[in-house]
PDB file of C-alpha atoms in Angstrom:
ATOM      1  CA  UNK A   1       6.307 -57.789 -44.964  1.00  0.00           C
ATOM      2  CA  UNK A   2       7.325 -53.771 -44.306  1.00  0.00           C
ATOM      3  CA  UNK A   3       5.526 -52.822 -47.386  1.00  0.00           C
ATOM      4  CA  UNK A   4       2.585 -54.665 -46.063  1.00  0.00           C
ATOM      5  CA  UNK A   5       2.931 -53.192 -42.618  1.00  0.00           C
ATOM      6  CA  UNK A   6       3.920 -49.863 -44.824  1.00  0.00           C
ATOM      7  CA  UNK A   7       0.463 -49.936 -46.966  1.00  0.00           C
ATOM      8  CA  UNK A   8      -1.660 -50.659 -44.020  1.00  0.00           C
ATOM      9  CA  UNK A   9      -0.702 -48.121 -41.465  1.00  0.00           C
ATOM     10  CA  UNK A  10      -1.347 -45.638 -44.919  1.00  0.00           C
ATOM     11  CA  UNK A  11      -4.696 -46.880 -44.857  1.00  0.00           C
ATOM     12  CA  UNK A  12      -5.575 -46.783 -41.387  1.00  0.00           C
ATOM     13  CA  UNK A  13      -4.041 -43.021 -41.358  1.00  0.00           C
ATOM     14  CA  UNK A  14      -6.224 -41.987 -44.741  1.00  0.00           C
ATOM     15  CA  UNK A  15      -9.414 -43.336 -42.821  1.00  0.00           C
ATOM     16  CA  UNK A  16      -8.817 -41.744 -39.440  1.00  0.00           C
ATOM     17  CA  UNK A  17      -8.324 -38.180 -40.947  1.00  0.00           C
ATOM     18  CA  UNK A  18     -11.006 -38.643 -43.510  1.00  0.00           C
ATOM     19  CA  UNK A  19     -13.509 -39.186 -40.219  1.00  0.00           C
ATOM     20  CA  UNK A  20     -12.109 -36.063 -38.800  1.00  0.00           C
ATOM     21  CA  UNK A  21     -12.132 -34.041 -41.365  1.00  0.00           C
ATOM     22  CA  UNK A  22     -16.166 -34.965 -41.962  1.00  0.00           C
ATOM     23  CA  UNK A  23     -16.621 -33.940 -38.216  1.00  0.00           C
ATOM     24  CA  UNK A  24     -15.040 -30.476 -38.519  1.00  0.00           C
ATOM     25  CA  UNK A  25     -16.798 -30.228 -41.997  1.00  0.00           C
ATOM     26  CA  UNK A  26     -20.350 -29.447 -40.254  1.00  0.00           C
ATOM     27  CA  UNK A  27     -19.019 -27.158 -37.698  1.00  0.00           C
ATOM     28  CA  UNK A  28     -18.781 -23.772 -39.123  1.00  0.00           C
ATOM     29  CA  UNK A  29     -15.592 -21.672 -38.976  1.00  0.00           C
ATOM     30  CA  UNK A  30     -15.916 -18.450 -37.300  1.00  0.00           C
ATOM     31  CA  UNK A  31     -13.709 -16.228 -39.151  1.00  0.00           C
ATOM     32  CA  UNK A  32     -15.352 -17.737 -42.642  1.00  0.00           C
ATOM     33  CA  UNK A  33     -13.792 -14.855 -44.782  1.00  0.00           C
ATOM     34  CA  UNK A  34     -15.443 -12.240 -42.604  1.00  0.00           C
ATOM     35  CA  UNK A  35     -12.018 -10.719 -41.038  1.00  0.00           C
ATOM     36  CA  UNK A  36      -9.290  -9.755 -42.726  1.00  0.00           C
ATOM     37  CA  UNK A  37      -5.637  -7.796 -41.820  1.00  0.00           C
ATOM     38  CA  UNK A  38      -2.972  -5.770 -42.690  1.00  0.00           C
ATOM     39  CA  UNK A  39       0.077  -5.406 -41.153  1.00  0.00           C
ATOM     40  CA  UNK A  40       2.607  -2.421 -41.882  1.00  0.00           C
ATOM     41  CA  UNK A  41       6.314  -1.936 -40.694  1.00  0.00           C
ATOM     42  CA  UNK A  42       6.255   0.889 -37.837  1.00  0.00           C
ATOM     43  CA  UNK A  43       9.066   3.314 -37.844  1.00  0.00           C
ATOM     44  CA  UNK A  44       7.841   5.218 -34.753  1.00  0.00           C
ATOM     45  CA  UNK A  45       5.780   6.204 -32.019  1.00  0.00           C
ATOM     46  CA  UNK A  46       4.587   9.226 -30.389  1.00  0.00           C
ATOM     47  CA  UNK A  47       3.333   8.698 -27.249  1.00  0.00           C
ATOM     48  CA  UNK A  48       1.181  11.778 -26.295  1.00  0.00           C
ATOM     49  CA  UNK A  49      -1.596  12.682 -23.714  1.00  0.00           C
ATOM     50  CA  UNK A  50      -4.821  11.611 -25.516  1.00  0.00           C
ATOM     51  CA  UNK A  51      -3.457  10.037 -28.723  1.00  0.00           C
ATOM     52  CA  UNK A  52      -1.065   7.403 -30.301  1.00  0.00           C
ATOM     53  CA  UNK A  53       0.936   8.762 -33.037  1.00  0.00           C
ATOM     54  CA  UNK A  54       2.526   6.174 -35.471  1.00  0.00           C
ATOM     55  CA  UNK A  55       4.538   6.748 -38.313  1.00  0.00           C
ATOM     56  CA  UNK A  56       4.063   3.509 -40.753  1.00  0.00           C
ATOM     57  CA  UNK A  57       5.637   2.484 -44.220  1.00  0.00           C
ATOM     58  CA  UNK A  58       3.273   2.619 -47.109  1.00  0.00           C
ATOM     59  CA  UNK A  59       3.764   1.273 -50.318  1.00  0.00           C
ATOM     60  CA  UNK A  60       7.449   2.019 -51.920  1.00  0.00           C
ATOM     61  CA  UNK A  61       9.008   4.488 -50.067  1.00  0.00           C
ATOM     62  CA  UNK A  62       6.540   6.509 -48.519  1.00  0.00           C
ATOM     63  CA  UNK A  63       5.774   6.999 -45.281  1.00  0.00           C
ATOM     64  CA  UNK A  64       2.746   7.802 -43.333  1.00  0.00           C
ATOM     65  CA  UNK A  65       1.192   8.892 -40.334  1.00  0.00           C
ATOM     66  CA  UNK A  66      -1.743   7.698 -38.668  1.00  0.00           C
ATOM     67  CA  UNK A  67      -3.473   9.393 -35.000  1.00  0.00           C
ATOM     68  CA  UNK A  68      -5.102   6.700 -32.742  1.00  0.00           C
ATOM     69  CA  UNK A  69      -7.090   7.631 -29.626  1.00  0.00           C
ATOM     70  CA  UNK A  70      -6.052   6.131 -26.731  1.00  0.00           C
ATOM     71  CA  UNK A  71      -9.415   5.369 -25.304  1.00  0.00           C
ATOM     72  CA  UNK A  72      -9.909   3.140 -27.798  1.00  0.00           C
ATOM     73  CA  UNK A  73      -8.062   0.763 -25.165  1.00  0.00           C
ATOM     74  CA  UNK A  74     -10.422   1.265 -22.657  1.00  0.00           C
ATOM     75  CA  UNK A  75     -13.717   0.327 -25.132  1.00  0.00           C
ATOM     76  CA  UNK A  76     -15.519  -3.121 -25.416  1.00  0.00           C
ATOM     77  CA  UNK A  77     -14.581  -4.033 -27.189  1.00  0.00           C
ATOM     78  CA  UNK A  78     -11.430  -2.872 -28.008  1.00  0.00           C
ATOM     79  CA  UNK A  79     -10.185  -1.067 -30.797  1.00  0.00           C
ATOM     80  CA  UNK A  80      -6.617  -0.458 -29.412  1.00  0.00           C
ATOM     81  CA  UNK A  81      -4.299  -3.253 -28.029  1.00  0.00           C
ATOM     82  CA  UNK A  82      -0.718  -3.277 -27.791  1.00  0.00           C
ATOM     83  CA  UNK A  83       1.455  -6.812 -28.150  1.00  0.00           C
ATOM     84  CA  UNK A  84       4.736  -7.365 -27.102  1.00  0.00           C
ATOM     85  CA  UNK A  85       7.015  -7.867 -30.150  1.00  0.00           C
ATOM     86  CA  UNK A  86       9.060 -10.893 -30.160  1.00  0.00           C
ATOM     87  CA  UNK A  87      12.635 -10.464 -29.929  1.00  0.00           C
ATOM     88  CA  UNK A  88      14.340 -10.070 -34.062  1.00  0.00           C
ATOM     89  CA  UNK A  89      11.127  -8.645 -35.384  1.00  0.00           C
ATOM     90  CA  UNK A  90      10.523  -5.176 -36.587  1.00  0.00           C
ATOM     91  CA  UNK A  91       7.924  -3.304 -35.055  1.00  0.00           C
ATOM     92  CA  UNK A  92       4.842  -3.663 -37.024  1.00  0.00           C
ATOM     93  CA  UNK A  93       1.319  -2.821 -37.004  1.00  0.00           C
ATOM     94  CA  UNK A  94      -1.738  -4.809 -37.482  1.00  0.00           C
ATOM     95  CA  UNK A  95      -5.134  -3.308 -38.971  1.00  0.00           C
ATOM     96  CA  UNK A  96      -8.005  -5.752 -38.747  1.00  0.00           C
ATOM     97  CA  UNK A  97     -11.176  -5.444 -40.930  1.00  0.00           C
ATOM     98  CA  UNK A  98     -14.186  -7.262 -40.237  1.00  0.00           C
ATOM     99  CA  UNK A  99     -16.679  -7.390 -42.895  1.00  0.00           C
ATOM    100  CA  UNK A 100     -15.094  -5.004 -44.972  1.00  0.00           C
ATOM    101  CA  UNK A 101     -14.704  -2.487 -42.167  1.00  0.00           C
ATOM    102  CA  UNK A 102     -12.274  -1.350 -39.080  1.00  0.00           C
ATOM    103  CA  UNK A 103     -12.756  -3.309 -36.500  1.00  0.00           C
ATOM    104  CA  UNK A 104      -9.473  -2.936 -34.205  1.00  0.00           C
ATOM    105  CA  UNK A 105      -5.674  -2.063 -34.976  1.00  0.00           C
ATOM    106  CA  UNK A 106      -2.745  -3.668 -33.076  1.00  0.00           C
ATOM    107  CA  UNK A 107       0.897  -2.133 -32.030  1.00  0.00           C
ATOM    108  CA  UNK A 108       3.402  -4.758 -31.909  1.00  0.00           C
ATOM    109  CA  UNK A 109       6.140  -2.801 -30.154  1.00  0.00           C
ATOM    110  CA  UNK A 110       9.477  -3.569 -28.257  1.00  0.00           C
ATOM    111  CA  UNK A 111       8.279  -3.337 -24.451  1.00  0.00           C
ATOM    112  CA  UNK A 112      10.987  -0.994 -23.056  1.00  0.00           C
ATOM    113  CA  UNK A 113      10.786   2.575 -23.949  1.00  0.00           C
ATOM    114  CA  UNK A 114      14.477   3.103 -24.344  1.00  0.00           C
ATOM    115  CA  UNK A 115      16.371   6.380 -26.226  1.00  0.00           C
ATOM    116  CA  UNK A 116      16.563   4.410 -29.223  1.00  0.00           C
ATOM    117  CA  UNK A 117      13.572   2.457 -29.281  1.00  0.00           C
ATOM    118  CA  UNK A 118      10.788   2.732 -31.355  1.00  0.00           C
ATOM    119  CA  UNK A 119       8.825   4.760 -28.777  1.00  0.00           C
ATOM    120  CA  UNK A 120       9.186   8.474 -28.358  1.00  0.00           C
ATOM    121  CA  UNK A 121       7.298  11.033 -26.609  1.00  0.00           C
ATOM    122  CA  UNK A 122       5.319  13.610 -28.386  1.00  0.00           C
ATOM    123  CA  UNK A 123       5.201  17.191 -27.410  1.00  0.00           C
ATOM    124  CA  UNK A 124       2.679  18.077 -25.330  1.00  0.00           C
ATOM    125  CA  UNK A 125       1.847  21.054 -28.018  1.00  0.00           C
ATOM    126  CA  UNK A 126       1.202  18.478 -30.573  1.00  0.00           C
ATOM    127  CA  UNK A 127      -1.650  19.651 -32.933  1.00  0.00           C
ATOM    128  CA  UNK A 128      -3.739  16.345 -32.652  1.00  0.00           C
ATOM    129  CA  UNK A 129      -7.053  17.990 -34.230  1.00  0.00           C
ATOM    130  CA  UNK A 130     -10.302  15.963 -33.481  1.00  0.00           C
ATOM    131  CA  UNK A 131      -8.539  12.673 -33.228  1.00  0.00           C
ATOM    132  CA  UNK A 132      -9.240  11.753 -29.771  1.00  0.00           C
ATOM    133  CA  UNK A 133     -12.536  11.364 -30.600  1.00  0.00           C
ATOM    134  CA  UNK A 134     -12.206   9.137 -33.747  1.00  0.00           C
ATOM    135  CA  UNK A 135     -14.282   6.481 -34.576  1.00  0.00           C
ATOM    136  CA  UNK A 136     -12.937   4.383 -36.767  1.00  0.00           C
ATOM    137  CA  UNK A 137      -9.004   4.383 -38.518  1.00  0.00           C
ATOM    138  CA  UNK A 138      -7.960   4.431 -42.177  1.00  0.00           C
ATOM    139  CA  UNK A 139      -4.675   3.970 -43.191  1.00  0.00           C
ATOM    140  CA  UNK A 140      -3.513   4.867 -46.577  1.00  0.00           C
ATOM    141  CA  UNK A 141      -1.088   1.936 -47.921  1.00  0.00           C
TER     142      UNK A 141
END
């Protein structure tokens, strides 16, 4: 009697997903392959005027440095966001392509800007270059 009951609730769950999964089938998935990310560990950030400087791991032991314009925050639509990083993570940074090219980056940062945070300012002297005015970001990992 249970392996009855057993082999007919199988059945009944096999059928019901099979009819689901035919009606998602013809619906097509909007991120089919066409974005893609990459996230790297984040050892700092420089907070300055016009710019966000982070200092990211690359590959092995190497570390690298990467300028990001603020108003990037302020386009539509936007290039720069900022998430709040979950409490035991390390902060890490997310750089999304779509189609094979930049379409936004995201800081996933501790929210309190504390001595020993992640967060630091940079001087105001900073050499920053043309950077404000970037239009797209590449990272070397």
């Amino acid at each position: 009697m249970k392996k009855s009951l057993l082999a007919l609730l199988l059945v009944v769950g096999l059928s019901v997903g099979g009819a689901f999964a035919q009606e998602q089938a013809g619906q097509p998935n909007k991120y089919d392959g066409n974005i893609t990310y990459r996230n790297v560990v984040v050892y700092k950030v420089f907070d300055h005027k016009d710019v966000v400087i982070v200092m990211y791991a690359k590959h092995g032991k190497d570390m690298g440095q990467v300028m990001i314009p603020k108003s990037w925050m302020y386009e539509n639509p936007r290039k720069l966001t900022y998430r709040e990083l979950p409490k035991g993570l390390n902060p890490y940074m997310s750089v999304v392509e779509k189609d094979g090219e930049f379409h936004k980056v995201v800081l996933n940062l501790p929210p309190v800007r504390s001595p020993d945070s992640t967060w630091t300012v940079a001087k105001p002297y900073t050499d920053i270059g043309d950077a404000a005015s970037a239009e797209t970001l590449e990272l070397d990992y």
